[in-house]
Amino acid sequence: GYMWAHPGKKLLFMGCEFAQNDEWRESQSLDWHLTQYDEHSGVQKVIADLNSHYRSHPALWQKDVSADGFQWLVGDDGAGNTLAFIRWSEDGQPLISVTNFSPVPHESYRLPLPTNGTWREILNTDDQKYGGSGVTNSSFTALGEESRGMRYSAIVRVPSLGTVWFTSL
């Protein structure tokens, strides 16, 4: 999830779309039979959803090569092992990506927000439909509390070893 939101074009090598165990070999087909197992089918589902969101949210690709298409929200949280950034579309619509690289979920993480209003989670790699534990968020309204230089913020849940994407309504 982190890399799909990061600027630049995306590349998956054969078999990565369902977490194939063995390295791809030109002498045989991919191990598609692995998708019968939940951990492999979950990866396949999240990759499909990442690709769908990538196509439908211009913030993820319109300004790939422009500095004003990317903005750090949290780039200095070494203690929490968390990064957060915004991708901006040409018409000013933000998509926020938050990734927790630690093995511990953040149940009450203060996320800086660029605008007031209602936000919703559009992707969470920890969703149970992908085989995750279900540390997810419902829609929320930005608070008028400044955080990390932003006028607004909200308290969100960020799963362990997971990525969450938010968009404004």
mmCIF file of C-alpha atoms in Angstrom:
data_model
loop_
_atom_site.group_PDB
_atom_site.id
_atom_site.type_symbol
_atom_site.label_atom_id
_atom_site.label_comp_id
_atom_site.label_asym_id
_atom_site.label_seq_id
_atom_site.Cartn_x
_atom_site.Cartn_y
_atom_site.Cartn_z
ATOM 1 C CA GLY A 1 0.000 0.000 0.000
ATOM 2 C CA TYR A 2 2.811 2.398 0.842
ATOM 3 C CA MET A 3 4.505 2.085 -2.540
ATOM 4 C CA TRP A 4 1.258 2.449 -4.531
ATOM 5 C CA ALA A 5 0.751 5.882 -2.972
ATOM 6 C CA HIS A 6 4.393 6.929 -3.288
ATOM 7 C CA PRO A 7 5.301 8.980 -6.383
ATOM 8 C CA GLY A 8 6.621 7.054 -9.355
ATOM 9 C CA LYS A 9 5.432 4.252 -11.573
ATOM 10 C CA LYS A 10 4.612 0.837 -10.149
ATOM 11 C CA LEU A 11 6.203 -2.505 -11.029
ATOM 12 C CA LEU A 12 5.406 -5.977 -9.746
ATOM 13 C CA PHE A 13 7.370 -8.980 -10.884
ATOM 14 C CA MET A 14 5.473 -12.095 -11.937
ATOM 15 C CA GLY A 15 3.903 -13.876 -8.993
ATOM 16 C CA CYS A 16 4.129 -10.953 -6.580
ATOM 17 C CA GLU A 17 0.435 -10.164 -7.138
ATOM 18 C CA PHE A 18 -0.461 -13.221 -5.028
ATOM 19 C CA ALA A 19 2.738 -13.644 -2.974
ATOM 20 C CA GLN A 20 4.148 -16.643 -4.797
ATOM 21 C CA ASN A 21 6.635 -18.465 -2.554
ATOM 22 C CA ASP A 22 9.189 -19.401 -5.193
ATOM 23 C CA GLU A 23 11.008 -17.168 -7.614
ATOM 24 C CA TRP A 24 9.501 -17.019 -11.095
ATOM 25 C CA ARG A 25 11.006 -19.437 -13.599
ATOM 26 C CA GLU A 26 10.530 -19.162 -17.343
ATOM 27 C CA SER A 27 10.286 -22.956 -17.645
ATOM 28 C CA GLN A 28 6.999 -23.248 -15.741
ATOM 29 C CA SER A 29 3.802 -21.351 -15.075
ATOM 30 C CA LEU A 30 3.132 -19.263 -12.004
ATOM 31 C CA ASP A 31 1.903 -21.088 -8.893
ATOM 32 C CA TRP A 32 -1.686 -19.890 -9.268
ATOM 33 C CA HIS A 33 -2.870 -22.802 -7.137
ATOM 34 C CA LEU A 34 -1.560 -20.897 -4.092
ATOM 35 C CA THR A 35 -4.521 -18.518 -4.333
ATOM 36 C CA GLN A 36 -6.657 -21.250 -2.750
ATOM 37 C CA TYR A 37 -4.986 -20.291 0.555
ATOM 38 C CA ASP A 38 -6.232 -17.253 2.450
ATOM 39 C CA GLU A 39 -2.827 -15.579 2.861
ATOM 40 C CA HIS A 40 -2.239 -15.674 -0.910
ATOM 41 C CA SER A 41 -5.788 -14.781 -1.951
ATOM 42 C CA GLY A 42 -5.704 -11.886 0.555
ATOM 43 C CA VAL A 43 -2.617 -10.458 -1.159
ATOM 44 C CA GLN A 44 -4.297 -10.936 -4.538
ATOM 45 C CA LYS A 45 -7.375 -9.023 -3.314
ATOM 46 C CA VAL A 46 -5.410 -6.129 -1.840
ATOM 47 C CA ILE A 47 -3.338 -5.796 -5.045
ATOM 48 C CA ALA A 48 -6.554 -5.711 -7.100
ATOM 49 C CA ASP A 49 -8.014 -3.017 -4.831
ATOM 50 C CA LEU A 50 -4.772 -0.996 -4.876
ATOM 51 C CA ASN A 51 -4.836 -1.045 -8.678
ATOM 52 C CA SER A 52 -8.504 -0.034 -8.744
ATOM 53 C CA HIS A 53 -7.911 2.896 -6.381
ATOM 54 C CA TYR A 54 -4.824 3.903 -8.344
ATOM 55 C CA ARG A 55 -6.924 4.229 -11.510
ATOM 56 C CA SER A 56 -9.805 6.057 -9.825
ATOM 57 C CA HIS A 57 -7.861 8.589 -7.696
ATOM 58 C CA PRO A 58 -5.935 11.064 -9.882
ATOM 59 C CA ALA A 59 -3.929 12.265 -6.863
ATOM 60 C CA LEU A 60 -1.975 9.005 -7.126
ATOM 61 C CA TRP A 61 -0.702 9.642 -10.647
ATOM 62 C CA GLN A 62 -1.491 13.112 -12.035
ATOM 63 C CA LYS A 63 1.449 14.912 -10.439
ATOM 64 C CA ASP A 64 3.957 12.066 -10.254
ATOM 65 C CA VAL A 65 6.833 14.209 -11.473
ATOM 66 C CA SER A 66 5.835 17.456 -9.793
ATOM 67 C CA ALA A 67 7.049 18.471 -6.333
ATOM 68 C CA ASP A 68 3.663 19.990 -5.509
ATOM 69 C CA GLY A 69 1.976 16.593 -5.938
ATOM 70 C CA PHE A 70 3.575 15.258 -2.725
ATOM 71 C CA GLN A 71 3.618 16.636 0.821
ATOM 72 C CA TRP A 72 4.947 15.071 4.004
ATOM 73 C CA LEU A 73 2.569 14.986 6.968
ATOM 74 C CA VAL A 74 4.653 12.786 9.271
ATOM 75 C CA GLY A 75 8.245 12.106 8.309
ATOM 76 C CA ASP A 76 9.918 12.211 11.692
ATOM 77 C CA ASP A 77 8.079 9.628 13.819
ATOM 78 C CA GLY A 78 10.953 7.202 14.321
ATOM 79 C CA ALA A 79 9.633 6.161 17.735
ATOM 80 C CA GLY A 80 6.288 5.131 16.242
ATOM 81 C CA ASN A 81 7.799 3.807 12.993
ATOM 82 C CA THR A 82 5.093 5.684 11.093
ATOM 83 C CA LEU A 83 5.138 7.760 7.909
ATOM 84 C CA ALA A 84 2.284 9.816 6.497
ATOM 85 C CA PHE A 85 2.070 11.911 3.355
ATOM 86 C CA ILE A 86 -0.405 13.547 1.006
ATOM 87 C CA ARG A 87 -0.687 13.073 -2.726
ATOM 88 C CA TRP A 88 -2.440 15.996 -4.444
ATOM 89 C CA SER A 89 -4.432 15.878 -7.677
ATOM 90 C CA GLU A 90 -4.352 18.700 -10.213
ATOM 91 C CA ASP A 91 -7.695 19.990 -8.891
ATOM 92 C CA GLY A 92 -6.423 20.029 -5.284
ATOM 93 C CA GLN A 93 -8.000 16.808 -4.010
ATOM 94 C CA PRO A 94 -5.831 15.129 -1.356
ATOM 95 C CA LEU A 95 -5.241 11.439 -0.742
ATOM 96 C CA ILE A 96 -3.457 10.666 2.527
ATOM 97 C CA SER A 97 -1.335 7.564 3.014
ATOM 98 C CA VAL A 98 -0.324 6.467 6.531
ATOM 99 C CA THR A 99 1.978 3.476 7.086
ATOM 100 C CA ASN A 100 2.897 1.876 10.394
ATOM 101 C CA PHE A 101 6.105 -0.119 10.001
ATOM 102 C CA SER A 102 6.027 -1.382 13.600
ATOM 103 C CA PRO A 103 4.525 -4.683 14.843
ATOM 104 C CA VAL A 104 2.244 -2.759 17.227
ATOM 105 C CA PRO A 105 -1.002 -1.050 16.113
ATOM 106 C CA HIS A 106 -1.511 2.639 16.887
ATOM 107 C CA GLU A 107 -5.026 2.821 18.300
ATOM 108 C CA SER A 108 -5.031 6.604 18.869
ATOM 109 C CA TYR A 109 -2.672 8.161 16.341
ATOM 110 C CA ARG A 110 -2.914 11.936 15.869
ATOM 111 C CA LEU A 111 -2.909 12.497 12.119
ATOM 112 C CA PRO A 112 -2.336 16.034 10.812
ATOM 113 C CA LEU A 113 -4.840 17.003 8.117
ATOM 114 C CA PRO A 114 -4.647 19.721 5.454
ATOM 115 C CA THR A 115 -8.343 20.598 5.474
ATOM 116 C CA ASN A 116 -11.395 20.618 7.684
ATOM 117 C CA GLY A 117 -14.388 18.421 6.934
ATOM 118 C CA THR A 118 -15.181 14.745 6.796
ATOM 119 C CA TRP A 119 -12.639 12.128 5.842
ATOM 120 C CA ARG A 120 -13.080 8.445 5.055
ATOM 121 C CA GLU A 121 -10.858 5.428 4.883
ATOM 122 C CA ILE A 122 -10.772 4.069 1.338
ATOM 123 C CA LEU A 123 -8.123 1.368 1.793
ATOM 124 C CA ASN A 124 -6.699 -0.457 4.772
ATOM 125 C CA THR A 125 -4.278 -3.333 4.211
ATOM 126 C CA ASP A 126 -5.323 -4.753 7.604
ATOM 127 C CA ASP A 127 -8.955 -5.166 6.535
ATOM 128 C CA GLN A 128 -10.333 -8.615 7.340
ATOM 129 C CA LYS A 129 -11.275 -9.135 3.673
ATOM 130 C CA TYR A 130 -7.524 -9.281 2.966
ATOM 131 C CA GLY A 131 -6.846 -11.601 5.897
ATOM 132 C CA GLY A 132 -5.944 -8.780 8.286
ATOM 133 C CA SER A 133 -6.917 -8.297 11.920
ATOM 134 C CA GLY A 134 -9.442 -5.521 11.251
ATOM 135 C CA VAL A 135 -7.818 -2.417 12.784
ATOM 136 C CA THR A 136 -9.869 -0.084 10.579
ATOM 137 C CA ASN A 137 -11.498 3.370 10.720
ATOM 138 C CA SER A 138 -14.945 4.745 10.017
ATOM 139 C CA SER A 139 -15.506 8.195 8.581
ATOM 140 C CA PHE A 140 -14.388 11.041 10.839
ATOM 141 C CA THR A 141 -14.421 14.819 10.993
ATOM 142 C CA ALA A 142 -11.226 16.812 11.281
ATOM 143 C CA LEU A 143 -10.692 18.560 14.601
ATOM 144 C CA GLY A 144 -9.575 22.174 14.794
ATOM 145 C CA GLU A 145 -6.462 21.076 16.676
ATOM 146 C CA GLU A 146 -3.137 21.908 15.092
ATOM 147 C CA SER A 147 -0.661 19.085 14.617
ATOM 148 C CA ARG A 148 2.786 19.131 12.983
ATOM 149 C CA GLY A 149 2.156 22.480 11.296
ATOM 150 C CA MET A 150 -1.303 21.606 9.955
ATOM 151 C CA ARG A 151 -4.395 23.498 11.168
ATOM 152 C CA TYR A 152 -6.443 20.321 11.562
ATOM 153 C CA SER A 153 -5.967 16.815 12.851
ATOM 154 C CA ALA A 154 -7.850 13.671 13.814
ATOM 155 C CA ILE A 155 -7.302 10.613 15.953
ATOM 156 C CA VAL A 156 -7.134 7.503 13.759
ATOM 157 C CA ARG A 157 -6.276 3.817 14.058
ATOM 158 C CA VAL A 158 -3.207 2.633 12.146
ATOM 159 C CA PRO A 159 -2.689 -1.140 12.022
ATOM 160 C CA SER A 160 0.634 -2.808 12.678
ATOM 161 C CA LEU A 161 2.666 -3.406 9.527
ATOM 162 C CA GLY A 162 -0.117 -1.808 7.505
ATOM 163 C CA THR A 163 -1.097 1.107 5.315
ATOM 164 C CA VAL A 164 -4.279 3.175 5.428
ATOM 165 C CA TRP A 165 -5.498 5.639 2.777
ATOM 166 C CA PHE A 166 -7.899 8.485 3.502
ATOM 167 C CA THR A 167 -9.754 10.895 1.219
ATOM 168 C CA SER A 168 -11.904 13.895 2.050
ATOM 169 C CA LEU A 169 -15.622 13.840 1.296
#
